[in-house]
Coordinates of C-alpha atoms in Angstrom, one line a residue:
M1 CA 10.8 -5.6 -26.4
T2 CA 10.5 -9.6 -26.3
T3 CA 12.8 -12.4 -26.0
S4 CA 14.6 -13.4 -29.2
S5 CA 12.8 -16.7 -29.3
R6 CA 9.4 -17.3 -27.9
K7 CA 8.4 -20.3 -25.8
R8 CA 6.9 -23.3 -27.3
P9 CA 3.9 -25.2 -25.9
D10 CA 6.3 -28.2 -24.7
D11 CA 8.1 -25.4 -22.7
L12 CA 5.2 -24.4 -20.8
R13 CA 5.0 -24.9 -16.9
S14 CA 1.9 -26.6 -17.0
H15 CA 2.9 -28.7 -19.7
R16 CA 4.3 -31.0 -16.8
W17 CA 0.7 -31.4 -15.5
F18 CA -1.1 -32.0 -18.6
G19 CA 0.9 -32.4 -21.6
V20 CA 3.1 -35.7 -20.9
S21 CA 1.7 -39.2 -21.4
D22 CA 1.9 -40.8 -18.0
L23 CA -0.6 -42.0 -15.2
R24 CA -0.4 -38.7 -13.4
A25 CA -1.1 -36.6 -16.4
F26 CA -4.0 -38.8 -17.2
G27 CA -5.2 -38.0 -13.6
H28 CA -4.9 -34.2 -14.1
R29 CA -6.6 -34.1 -17.5
S30 CA -9.5 -36.4 -16.6
R31 CA -9.9 -33.9 -13.5
L32 CA -10.2 -31.0 -16.0
R33 CA -12.7 -32.9 -18.0
Q34 CA -14.6 -33.5 -14.8
L35 CA -14.8 -29.7 -14.7
G36 CA -16.4 -29.7 -18.0
Y37 CA -13.2 -28.7 -19.9
D38 CA -11.8 -30.6 -23.1
A39 CA -8.5 -31.0 -24.7
A40 CA -9.1 -27.8 -27.1
D41 CA -9.3 -25.7 -23.9
W42 CA -5.7 -26.5 -22.6
A43 CA -3.6 -28.2 -25.4
G44 CA -0.6 -26.1 -26.2
K45 CA -2.2 -23.2 -24.3
P46 CA -0.7 -21.2 -21.5
V47 CA -2.8 -21.4 -18.1
I48 CA -3.2 -18.2 -16.7
G49 CA -4.3 -18.1 -13.2
I50 CA -6.4 -15.1 -11.9
V51 CA -5.5 -14.5 -8.1
N52 CA -8.7 -12.7 -7.1
T53 CA -9.0 -11.1 -3.7
W54 CA -12.9 -10.2 -4.1
S55 CA -14.7 -10.7 -0.9
E56 CA -18.2 -9.7 0.1
I57 CA -17.0 -7.9 3.2
N58 CA -14.2 -5.9 1.1
P59 CA -16.0 -2.9 -0.4
C60 CA -12.9 -2.1 -2.3
H61 CA -13.2 -5.3 -4.0
G62 CA -16.6 -5.9 -4.5
H63 CA -16.7 -5.5 -8.1
L64 CA -13.6 -8.0 -8.8
R65 CA -16.0 -10.9 -9.3
E66 CA -17.3 -9.1 -12.5
R67 CA -13.6 -8.0 -13.5
A68 CA -12.3 -11.6 -13.2
A69 CA -14.9 -12.5 -15.9
D70 CA -13.5 -9.5 -17.9
V71 CA -10.2 -11.0 -17.4
K72 CA -11.1 -14.4 -18.6
R73 CA -12.6 -13.0 -21.6
G74 CA -9.3 -11.6 -22.5
V75 CA -7.6 -14.5 -21.8
L76 CA -9.7 -16.5 -24.0
Q77 CA -9.4 -14.0 -26.6
A78 CA -5.5 -14.5 -26.9
G79 CA -5.5 -18.4 -26.6
G80 CA -4.9 -19.3 -22.9
L81 CA -6.8 -21.1 -20.5
P82 CA -8.1 -18.8 -17.4
L83 CA -8.4 -20.5 -14.0
E84 CA -9.5 -18.4 -11.1
L85 CA -7.9 -18.7 -7.9
P86 CA -9.5 -16.9 -4.8
A87 CA -6.7 -15.4 -2.2
M88 CA -7.3 -13.8 1.2
S89 CA -9.0 -10.3 1.2
L90 CA -7.6 -7.7 3.1
A91 CA -10.4 -5.3 3.6
E92 CA -8.6 -2.5 5.2
P93 CA -11.6 -0.8 7.0
I94 CA -12.8 -4.2 8.7
V95 CA -9.6 -6.4 9.3
K96 CA -8.6 -6.5 12.7
P97 CA -6.3 -5.8 14.8
S98 CA -4.7 -4.5 11.4
A99 CA -4.6 -5.7 7.8
M100 CA -0.9 -5.1 8.0
L101 CA -0.7 -8.1 10.3
Y102 CA -1.9 -10.2 7.4
R103 CA 0.1 -8.7 4.5
N104 CA 2.8 -11.1 4.7
F105 CA 0.1 -14.0 4.9
L106 CA -1.3 -12.9 1.4
A107 CA 2.1 -12.9 0.0
M108 CA 2.8 -16.2 0.9
E109 CA -0.4 -17.6 0.0
A110 CA 0.0 -15.9 -3.6
E111 CA 3.4 -17.4 -4.1
E112 CA 2.4 -21.0 -2.9
L113 CA -0.9 -20.7 -4.9
L114 CA 1.1 -20.2 -8.1
R115 CA 3.8 -22.8 -7.3
S116 CA 1.5 -25.4 -6.3
H117 CA -0.8 -25.4 -9.5
P118 CA -0.1 -25.7 -13.3
I119 CA 0.1 -22.1 -13.7
D120 CA 2.1 -20.3 -16.4
G121 CA 1.2 -16.5 -15.9
V122 CA -0.8 -14.7 -13.6
V123 CA -3.1 -11.9 -13.3
L124 CA -3.4 -10.5 -10.0
M125 CA -6.4 -8.5 -9.0
G126 CA -6.7 -6.3 -5.7
G127 CA -6.2 -2.5 -4.8
C128 CA -7.0 -2.4 -1.0
D129 CA -3.8 -1.0 0.9
K130 CA -2.1 -4.3 1.9
T131 CA -3.1 -6.6 -0.9
T132 CA -1.3 -4.8 -3.6
P133 CA 2.1 -5.0 -2.0
G134 CA 1.0 -8.7 -0.8
L135 CA 0.1 -9.6 -4.2
L136 CA 3.2 -8.5 -5.9
M137 CA 5.3 -9.6 -3.2
G138 CA 4.1 -13.4 -3.8
A139 CA 4.5 -12.9 -7.7
I140 CA 7.9 -11.5 -7.5
S141 CA 9.1 -14.5 -5.4
M142 CA 7.4 -17.0 -7.6
G143 CA 9.0 -15.4 -10.7
L144 CA 6.2 -16.0 -13.4
P145 CA 5.1 -13.4 -15.7
A146 CA 2.6 -11.3 -13.8
I147 CA 0.3 -8.5 -14.4
F148 CA -1.6 -6.5 -11.9
V149 CA -5.4 -5.3 -12.2
P150 CA -6.0 -2.5 -10.0
A151 CA -9.5 -2.4 -8.2
G152 CA -9.6 1.5 -9.0
P153 CA -10.9 4.2 -6.7
M154 CA -14.7 4.6 -5.7
L155 CA -16.7 7.7 -7.1
R156 CA -16.5 11.1 -5.1
G157 CA -18.5 11.5 -1.8
H158 CA -21.1 14.1 -1.5
W159 CA -22.8 15.7 1.4
R160 CA -24.9 18.9 1.4
G161 CA -23.1 20.4 -1.9
E162 CA -19.6 19.5 -0.2
T163 CA -17.4 17.1 -2.0
L164 CA -16.4 14.3 0.2
G165 CA -13.0 12.3 0.4
S166 CA -13.2 9.0 2.2
G167 CA -10.7 8.9 5.4
S168 CA -9.7 12.4 4.9
D169 CA -13.2 13.9 5.5
T170 CA -14.0 11.4 8.4
W171 CA -11.3 12.5 10.3
K172 CA -12.0 16.2 9.7
Y173 CA -16.0 16.0 10.5
W174 CA -15.3 13.3 13.6
D175 CA -13.4 16.5 14.8
E176 CA -16.0 18.9 14.0
K177 CA -18.5 16.5 15.8
R178 CA -16.4 16.3 18.5
A179 CA -16.0 20.0 19.0
G180 CA -20.1 20.2 18.8
R181 CA -20.1 21.9 15.3
I182 CA -22.3 19.1 14.0
G183 CA -24.7 16.9 15.5
E184 CA -26.0 13.2 14.9
D185 CA -28.1 13.8 12.0
E186 CA -25.2 15.5 10.0
W187 CA -22.8 12.6 10.9
R188 CA -25.4 10.1 9.9
E189 CA -25.7 11.7 6.3
I190 CA -21.8 11.9 6.0
E191 CA -22.1 8.4 6.8
G192 CA -24.3 7.6 4.0
G193 CA -22.5 9.9 1.5
I194 CA -18.9 9.4 1.9
A195 CA -18.6 6.3 0.0
R196 CA -20.9 5.8 -3.0
S197 CA -19.5 2.9 -5.2
F198 CA -17.2 -0.1 -5.1
G199 CA -13.4 0.7 -5.2
T200 CA -10.7 2.1 -3.4
C201 CA -10.5 5.3 -1.3
M202 CA -10.7 8.2 -3.9
V203 CA -8.2 10.3 -1.9
M204 CA -4.2 9.8 -2.2
G205 CA -4.3 7.2 0.6
T206 CA -2.3 4.1 0.7
A207 CA -4.6 2.3 -2.0
A208 CA -4.1 4.7 -4.6
T209 CA -0.4 5.3 -3.9
M210 CA 0.6 1.6 -4.0
T211 CA -1.6 1.0 -7.4
A212 CA 0.2 4.2 -8.8
I213 CA 3.5 2.5 -7.6
A214 CA 2.6 -0.7 -9.3
E215 CA 1.9 1.1 -12.5
G216 CA 5.3 3.1 -12.2
L217 CA 7.3 0.0 -11.8
G218 CA 5.7 -1.1 -15.2
L219 CA 3.6 -4.0 -13.4
T220 CA 0.1 -2.8 -14.7
L221 CA -1.0 -1.6 -18.2
P222 CA -0.3 2.1 -18.8
G223 CA -3.2 4.1 -17.2
A224 CA -4.5 1.2 -15.2
S225 CA -4.1 2.5 -12.0
S226 CA -6.3 5.7 -11.9
I227 CA -9.6 4.5 -13.7
P228 CA -12.4 4.4 -11.5
A229 CA -13.7 1.2 -10.3
V230 CA -17.2 1.5 -11.9
D231 CA -16.1 3.1 -15.2
A232 CA -16.6 1.0 -18.4
S233 CA -13.0 1.7 -18.9
H234 CA -12.0 -0.4 -16.1
A235 CA -13.6 -3.5 -17.6
R236 CA -12.0 -2.8 -20.8
M237 CA -8.6 -2.5 -18.9
A238 CA -9.0 -6.0 -17.1
A239 CA -9.7 -7.8 -20.5
A240 CA -6.7 -6.0 -22.0
S241 CA -4.8 -7.4 -19.2
G242 CA -6.1 -10.9 -19.8
R243 CA -4.8 -10.8 -23.3
R244 CA -1.6 -9.4 -22.6
I245 CA -0.6 -12.0 -19.9
V246 CA -1.0 -14.7 -22.5
D247 CA 1.7 -13.1 -24.8
M248 CA 3.8 -12.2 -21.6
V249 CA 4.3 -16.0 -21.0
W250 CA 5.2 -16.9 -24.5
E251 CA 7.8 -13.7 -24.2
D252 CA 8.8 -15.2 -20.7
L253 CA 8.5 -11.3 -19.7
T254 CA 9.0 -12.2 -15.6
P255 CA 9.3 -9.6 -13.0
A256 CA 13.0 -10.2 -12.6
R257 CA 13.2 -8.5 -16.3
I258 CA 11.1 -5.7 -15.1
L259 CA 12.2 -4.6 -11.7
S260 CA 15.6 -3.3 -12.0
P261 CA 16.8 -0.6 -9.5
A262 CA 15.8 2.2 -12.1
A263 CA 12.3 0.9 -12.2
F264 CA 12.0 1.3 -8.2
D265 CA 13.4 4.6 -8.6
N266 CA 11.1 5.4 -11.4
A267 CA 8.1 4.3 -8.8
I268 CA 9.5 6.2 -5.9
R269 CA 9.6 9.4 -8.0
V270 CA 6.1 8.7 -9.0
H271 CA 5.1 8.2 -5.1
M272 CA 6.8 11.5 -4.6
A273 CA 4.9 13.5 -7.3
M274 CA 1.8 12.2 -6.1
G275 CA 2.3 13.1 -2.7
G276 CA 1.6 9.6 -2.0
S277 CA 1.1 7.8 1.6
T278 CA 4.2 7.2 4.1
N279 CA 3.1 3.7 4.0
A280 CA 4.9 3.1 0.6
I281 CA 8.1 3.2 2.0
I282 CA 7.3 0.1 4.1
H283 CA 5.8 -1.9 1.2
L284 CA 8.4 -0.9 -1.6
V285 CA 11.4 -1.8 0.8
A286 CA 9.7 -5.2 1.2
M287 CA 9.2 -5.7 -2.6
A288 CA 12.6 -4.3 -3.6
R289 CA 14.2 -7.0 -1.0
R290 CA 12.0 -9.8 -2.8
A291 CA 13.6 -8.7 -6.0
G292 CA 17.1 -8.7 -5.1
V293 CA 17.3 -4.4 -5.2
P294 CA 19.0 -2.9 -2.4
L295 CA 16.6 0.0 -1.2
D296 CA 16.5 1.8 2.1
M297 CA 14.6 4.9 3.7
A298 CA 17.7 7.2 2.8
R299 CA 16.8 6.8 -1.0
F300 CA 13.2 7.9 -0.5
D301 CA 14.6 11.0 1.3
A302 CA 17.1 11.6 -1.6
I303 CA 14.2 11.6 -4.1
A304 CA 12.1 13.4 -2.2
R305 CA 14.4 16.4 -1.9
E306 CA 14.4 16.3 -5.9
I307 CA 10.8 15.6 -6.7
P308 CA 8.2 18.1 -5.8
V309 CA 4.2 17.1 -5.0
L310 CA 2.4 17.6 -8.6
A311 CA -0.8 15.7 -7.8
N312 CA -3.4 18.2 -6.4
V313 CA -5.3 15.6 -4.6
R314 CA -6.3 15.3 -1.2
P315 CA -5.0 15.0 1.8
S316 CA -2.0 16.9 0.3
G317 CA -4.1 18.9 -2.4
Q318 CA -7.7 19.9 -3.2
W319 CA -9.1 17.1 -5.7
L320 CA -9.9 13.5 -5.8
M321 CA -8.8 10.3 -7.7
E322 CA -11.7 10.6 -9.9
D323 CA -10.5 14.3 -11.1
F324 CA -7.0 13.0 -11.2
Y325 CA -8.3 10.2 -13.8
Y326 CA -10.0 13.2 -15.6
A327 CA -6.9 15.1 -15.8
G328 CA -4.9 12.4 -17.8
G329 CA -4.2 10.1 -15.0
L330 CA -1.0 8.5 -13.9
R331 CA 0.3 8.7 -17.5
A332 CA 0.0 12.3 -17.7
L333 CA 1.8 12.8 -14.4
M334 CA 4.5 10.6 -15.5
G335 CA 4.8 12.7 -18.6
E336 CA 5.4 15.7 -16.5
L337 CA 8.2 13.8 -15.0
R338 CA 9.7 12.6 -18.1
D339 CA 13.1 14.3 -17.7
A340 CA 13.4 12.7 -14.2
L341 CA 12.4 9.2 -15.1
D342 CA 14.1 6.3 -16.6
L343 CA 12.9 6.0 -20.0
S344 CA 14.4 3.0 -21.2
C345 CA 12.8 0.7 -18.1
V346 CA 10.5 -2.0 -19.9
G347 CA 7.2 -2.9 -18.1
V348 CA 4.5 -5.6 -18.8
T349 CA 3.9 -4.1 -22.4
G350 CA 7.4 -5.0 -23.4
L351 CA 7.7 -1.4 -24.6
P352 CA 10.4 0.8 -23.0
L353 CA 8.8 3.6 -20.8
G354 CA 9.5 6.5 -23.2
A355 CA 7.1 4.9 -26.0
V356 CA 4.6 4.5 -23.3
L357 CA 4.6 8.1 -22.5
K358 CA 4.9 9.4 -25.9
D359 CA 1.4 10.6 -26.3
A360 CA 0.7 11.4 -22.5
R361 CA -0.8 14.8 -21.9
V362 CA -2.5 16.6 -18.9
H363 CA -6.0 17.8 -19.5
R364 CA -6.3 19.6 -16.1
P365 CA -3.4 21.5 -15.1
D366 CA -5.1 22.6 -11.9
V367 CA -5.4 19.1 -10.9
I368 CA -2.0 17.7 -12.3
R369 CA 0.5 20.6 -11.8
P370 CA 3.5 21.2 -14.0
L371 CA 7.0 21.1 -12.3
S372 CA 7.2 24.7 -12.4
D373 CA 4.1 25.6 -10.3
P374 CA 4.0 22.2 -7.9
V375 CA 1.5 21.7 -5.1
S376 CA 4.5 21.6 -2.5
R377 CA 8.0 21.7 -3.0
A378 CA 8.5 20.1 0.5
G379 CA 8.5 16.6 -0.9
A380 CA 5.9 14.2 -0.2
T381 CA 8.0 12.2 2.5
A382 CA 10.5 13.3 4.8
V383 CA 12.8 10.7 6.7
L384 CA 14.0 12.1 10.0
I385 CA 16.9 10.4 12.2
G386 CA 18.1 11.3 15.6
N387 CA 18.5 10.0 19.1
L388 CA 14.9 9.2 19.3
A389 CA 14.9 7.1 15.9
P390 CA 18.4 6.1 15.3
R391 CA 17.2 4.0 12.3
G392 CA 14.6 6.8 11.1
C393 CA 11.3 7.8 11.3
V394 CA 9.0 9.3 8.4
M395 CA 6.4 12.1 8.2
K396 CA 4.6 13.7 5.5
P397 CA 5.4 17.4 5.5
P398 CA 2.7 18.7 2.9
A399 CA -0.1 17.4 5.1
A400 CA 1.4 19.0 8.1
A401 CA 0.7 22.6 9.2
P402 CA 3.6 24.5 8.2
R403 CA 4.4 26.0 11.7
L404 CA 4.9 22.5 13.2
L405 CA 7.5 21.6 10.5
K406 CA 9.8 22.9 13.2
H407 CA 8.8 22.4 16.8
C408 CA 10.0 21.7 20.1
G409 CA 7.8 20.7 23.0
P410 CA 7.2 18.7 26.1
A411 CA 5.8 15.0 25.7
L412 CA 2.5 13.4 26.8
A413 CA 3.5 9.9 26.4
F414 CA 1.0 6.9 26.4
D415 CA 2.0 3.1 26.7
S416 CA -1.0 2.2 25.0
F417 CA -3.7 3.0 22.4
D418 CA -6.5 2.6 25.0
A419 CA -4.9 4.5 27.5
M420 CA -4.3 7.4 24.9
A421 CA -7.9 7.0 23.6
R422 CA -9.2 7.3 27.2
A423 CA -6.9 10.4 28.1
V424 CA -7.8 12.4 25.1
E425 CA -11.5 12.6 25.8
R426 CA -10.8 14.1 29.2
D427 CA -11.7 17.8 29.8
D428 CA -9.1 18.1 32.7
L429 CA -6.2 16.4 30.5
D430 CA -3.2 18.8 31.2
V431 CA -2.3 19.4 27.5
T432 CA -1.3 22.4 25.5
P433 CA -1.1 22.9 21.6
D434 CA 2.6 22.8 22.0
H435 CA 2.7 19.4 23.6
V436 CA 4.1 16.4 21.5
L437 CA 1.8 13.4 21.8
V438 CA 3.7 10.1 22.1
L439 CA 2.2 6.7 21.3
K440 CA 4.3 3.6 22.3
N441 CA 4.1 -0.2 21.7
A442 CA 2.4 0.2 18.1
G443 CA 5.0 -1.1 15.8
P444 CA 5.4 -4.4 13.9
K445 CA 5.4 -6.6 17.2
G446 CA 4.1 -4.2 19.5
G447 CA 0.9 -3.4 17.7
P448 CA 0.7 -6.0 16.9
G449 CA 1.1 -5.4 13.2
M450 CA 1.9 -2.0 13.2
P451 CA -1.8 -0.6 13.2
E452 CA -2.9 2.9 11.5
W453 CA -2.9 4.6 14.8
G454 CA -0.2 7.2 14.3
M455 CA -2.7 10.0 13.5
L456 CA -3.3 10.4 17.3
P457 CA -6.5 12.2 18.1
I458 CA -6.3 16.0 19.1
P459 CA -7.5 16.0 22.6
K460 CA -11.0 17.0 22.9
K461 CA -10.1 20.1 25.1
L462 CA -8.1 21.5 22.0
V463 CA -10.4 20.5 19.4
Q464 CA -13.1 22.3 21.0
A465 CA -10.7 25.4 21.3
G466 CA -10.0 25.2 17.3
V467 CA -7.0 23.2 17.3
R468 CA -6.9 21.0 14.6
D469 CA -3.0 19.9 14.4
M470 CA -0.2 19.2 16.8
V471 CA 2.9 17.1 16.8
R472 CA 2.3 13.3 17.4
V473 CA 4.9 10.8 17.4
S474 CA 4.6 6.9 17.4
D475 CA 5.9 3.7 16.0
A476 CA 2.9 3.1 14.4
R477 CA 1.8 3.8 10.9
M478 CA -1.1 6.0 9.8
S479 CA -3.7 6.0 7.0
G480 CA -2.7 7.5 3.9
T481 CA -5.9 9.4 3.9
S482 CA -4.7 11.0 7.2
Y483 CA -3.1 14.5 7.7
G484 CA -1.2 16.4 10.3
A485 CA 2.1 16.4 11.7
C486 CA 2.5 13.1 12.6
I487 CA 6.0 11.4 12.9
L488 CA 5.5 7.4 12.0
H489 CA 7.5 4.4 12.1
V490 CA 9.9 5.5 14.7
C491 CA 12.6 2.5 14.3
P492 CA 13.6 0.5 16.4
E493 CA 10.0 0.1 17.9
S494 CA 9.4 0.7 21.6
F495 CA 8.4 -2.7 21.9
V496 CA 11.7 -4.3 21.3
G497 CA 13.5 -1.7 23.5
G498 CA 13.8 1.3 21.2
P499 CA 14.6 4.6 22.4
L500 CA 10.8 5.6 22.1
A501 CA 9.9 3.0 25.2
L502 CA 12.2 5.4 27.3
V503 CA 10.2 8.6 26.7
E504 CA 8.5 9.9 29.6
T505 CA 5.6 12.6 29.9
G506 CA 7.5 16.1 30.3
D507 CA 10.7 15.1 28.5
R508 CA 11.2 17.5 25.5
I509 CA 11.0 16.4 21.9
E510 CA 12.2 18.3 19.0
I511 CA 11.6 17.9 15.3
D512 CA 13.0 19.7 12.2
A513 CA 11.3 18.4 8.9
D514 CA 13.3 20.3 6.7
G515 CA 16.6 19.7 8.8
R516 CA 15.6 16.0 8.8
S517 CA 16.0 15.5 12.7
I518 CA 14.1 14.3 15.4
H519 CA 15.8 14.7 19.2
L520 CA 14.8 13.7 22.7
H521 CA 16.4 16.2 24.8
V522 CA 17.3 13.6 27.9
G523 CA 20.8 13.1 28.9
E524 CA 22.6 9.8 28.0
E525 CA 23.0 9.1 31.6
E526 CA 19.4 9.4 32.3
L527 CA 18.7 7.4 29.2
A528 CA 20.8 4.8 30.4
C529 CA 19.1 4.6 33.9
R530 CA 15.7 4.3 32.2
R531 CA 17.1 1.4 30.1
A532 CA 18.3 -0.5 33.0
A533 CA 15.1 -0.2 34.6
W534 CA 13.1 -1.0 31.3
T535 CA 11.5 -4.4 31.4
P536 CA 10.5 -6.4 27.8
P537 CA 6.8 -6.8 27.4
P538 CA 5.6 -10.2 27.1
P539 CA 4.8 -11.5 23.4
R540 CA 1.3 -10.7 22.0
Y541 CA 0.8 -14.2 20.8
A542 CA 1.4 -17.4 22.3
R543 CA 0.2 -19.7 19.2
G544 CA -0.7 -19.5 15.6
W545 CA -0.1 -17.1 12.9
G546 CA 0.6 -14.0 15.6
A547 CA 3.2 -16.1 17.0
M548 CA 5.1 -16.9 13.7
Y549 CA 4.5 -13.0 12.7
S550 CA 6.0 -11.8 15.7
A551 CA 8.9 -14.2 15.8
H552 CA 10.1 -13.4 12.1
V553 CA 8.7 -9.8 11.2
G554 CA 11.3 -7.2 10.6
Q555 CA 11.1 -3.7 11.6
A556 CA 9.7 -0.8 9.6
D557 CA 13.1 0.2 7.7
E558 CA 13.5 -3.5 6.7
G559 CA 9.9 -3.3 5.1
C560 CA 8.2 -5.5 7.8
D561 CA 8.9 -8.6 5.7
F562 CA 9.5 -12.0 7.4
D563 CA 13.2 -12.8 7.5
F564 CA 12.8 -16.1 5.9
L565 CA 10.9 -14.5 3.1
Q566 CA 13.3 -12.2 1.9
G567 CA 15.9 -12.5 -1.0
T568 CA 15.8 -14.3 -4.2
A569 CA 17.0 -17.7 -3.2
P570 CA 15.4 -20.3 -5.5
T571 CA 12.5 -22.6 -4.3
A572 CA 12.7 -25.9 -6.1
E573 CA 9.3 -26.5 -8.4
P574 CA 7.1 -29.2 -7.1
E575 CA 7.6 -32.9 -8.3
I576 CA 4.8 -34.3 -9.8
H577 CA 4.1 -38.1 -9.1

């Protein structure tokens, strides 16, 4: 599908910089010549921005410098002028206090990079957890033709004949070390074998979830999200994306023409079938609001009840993303979902989804299960509501011990991560497997930046006794590579006076994943007394980005976007003088 009339060279946005006959255009053209370009490079051609989040300290994106060269090759082949624009690189394992604190920073940077430069279309390069939504949020708000190039998952990890998955096996073997079952030598060997190449986590963590969602929305080339980072197919996909964006500019195929309510429903169905990260809810809500599409947590819960988990990938399943790619990748999984998807949706190819999925096949049914034999019928995500979370909280039922999906136990409450981290190592901690661990002040404002603290560590004395899961409740997020009976994103957060702030050790907390409920068994009169005695904590930041973030960030159910960035109100094009 294309527009009835293609753009002409004079219609290009970059024409305002380079194509007119005045003093300023002379200055712009002379500066391009200063860079070694000539008129043949730009005259009548769309200028394609390549927003690259490569960094020497971001292993997820360590190969994107080379992939940018592949994208440029494709742009040149299709008759465009590629210009690389570096953007903030949010290395999930490295950036502190949380990469989530800077997602909106990247979204603003991407949007303003495109607005302030003579760009006609953009190739977005990233994949690490917050990079995908950050880049897409900025591109949606800018409104230029855009295509996303996912960084791709790393290769499988290996250790002593075992296949390792980044994140998931980190938590697993850390508990084995805390229990005294492996020593320092084994731990160092695991450290050297768990991440063997450039690329994102090769389990179904947030990175793989969000790139799959980008493809499910129609913002990547078909199959792009599943290709391992170091596979030669990845370089070919990058070049093909460069070729395609040039045609998208001439067709004026913008995100607004792609991101319909049906496209977001398709993406949520993909997320559920993948067994994706709980973080997807926050990011998709933010992206939808940028696109002017109403989306709330209730929609996720409704679709979760319809779509079972089909991807047999850790932490909900057995295999890793490399296996998922060999099994047919996301096109194959979406092919299994044909009857549940809106096949009329059009993505960056310009073709309806039905045509894109026409020849999709599953090559390994043990990795991508059919609807008749899913990994789990419980749904990838459950949204729980109750007096402890009046605006909702989330959990990942397939990643929890089944016995804990319905549970009632006494709370063991902590006001800070540091206090919790010290306490769980104590041999004399008064805790049983039935306790509900509670962490406060870890939300968007309280963390700050809603860190991935939600997979609270099992107390050491219980780990040594063989306990590997228990109910944990917080207003934090957790890594998509994590697992366990973790209740996350409690909303409103405790830092702003949400009910979680009022929980005391010994209070009984009840959860029911099937019933979608969470309840604090404390009377209203007692809660009112506690609320009257509660004192708001001081702001985390007095200046700078942190102060701006704290003043404007929304709660988890609002996508944690800034209040002044939501919506589709137009921003004027820059004047050129």
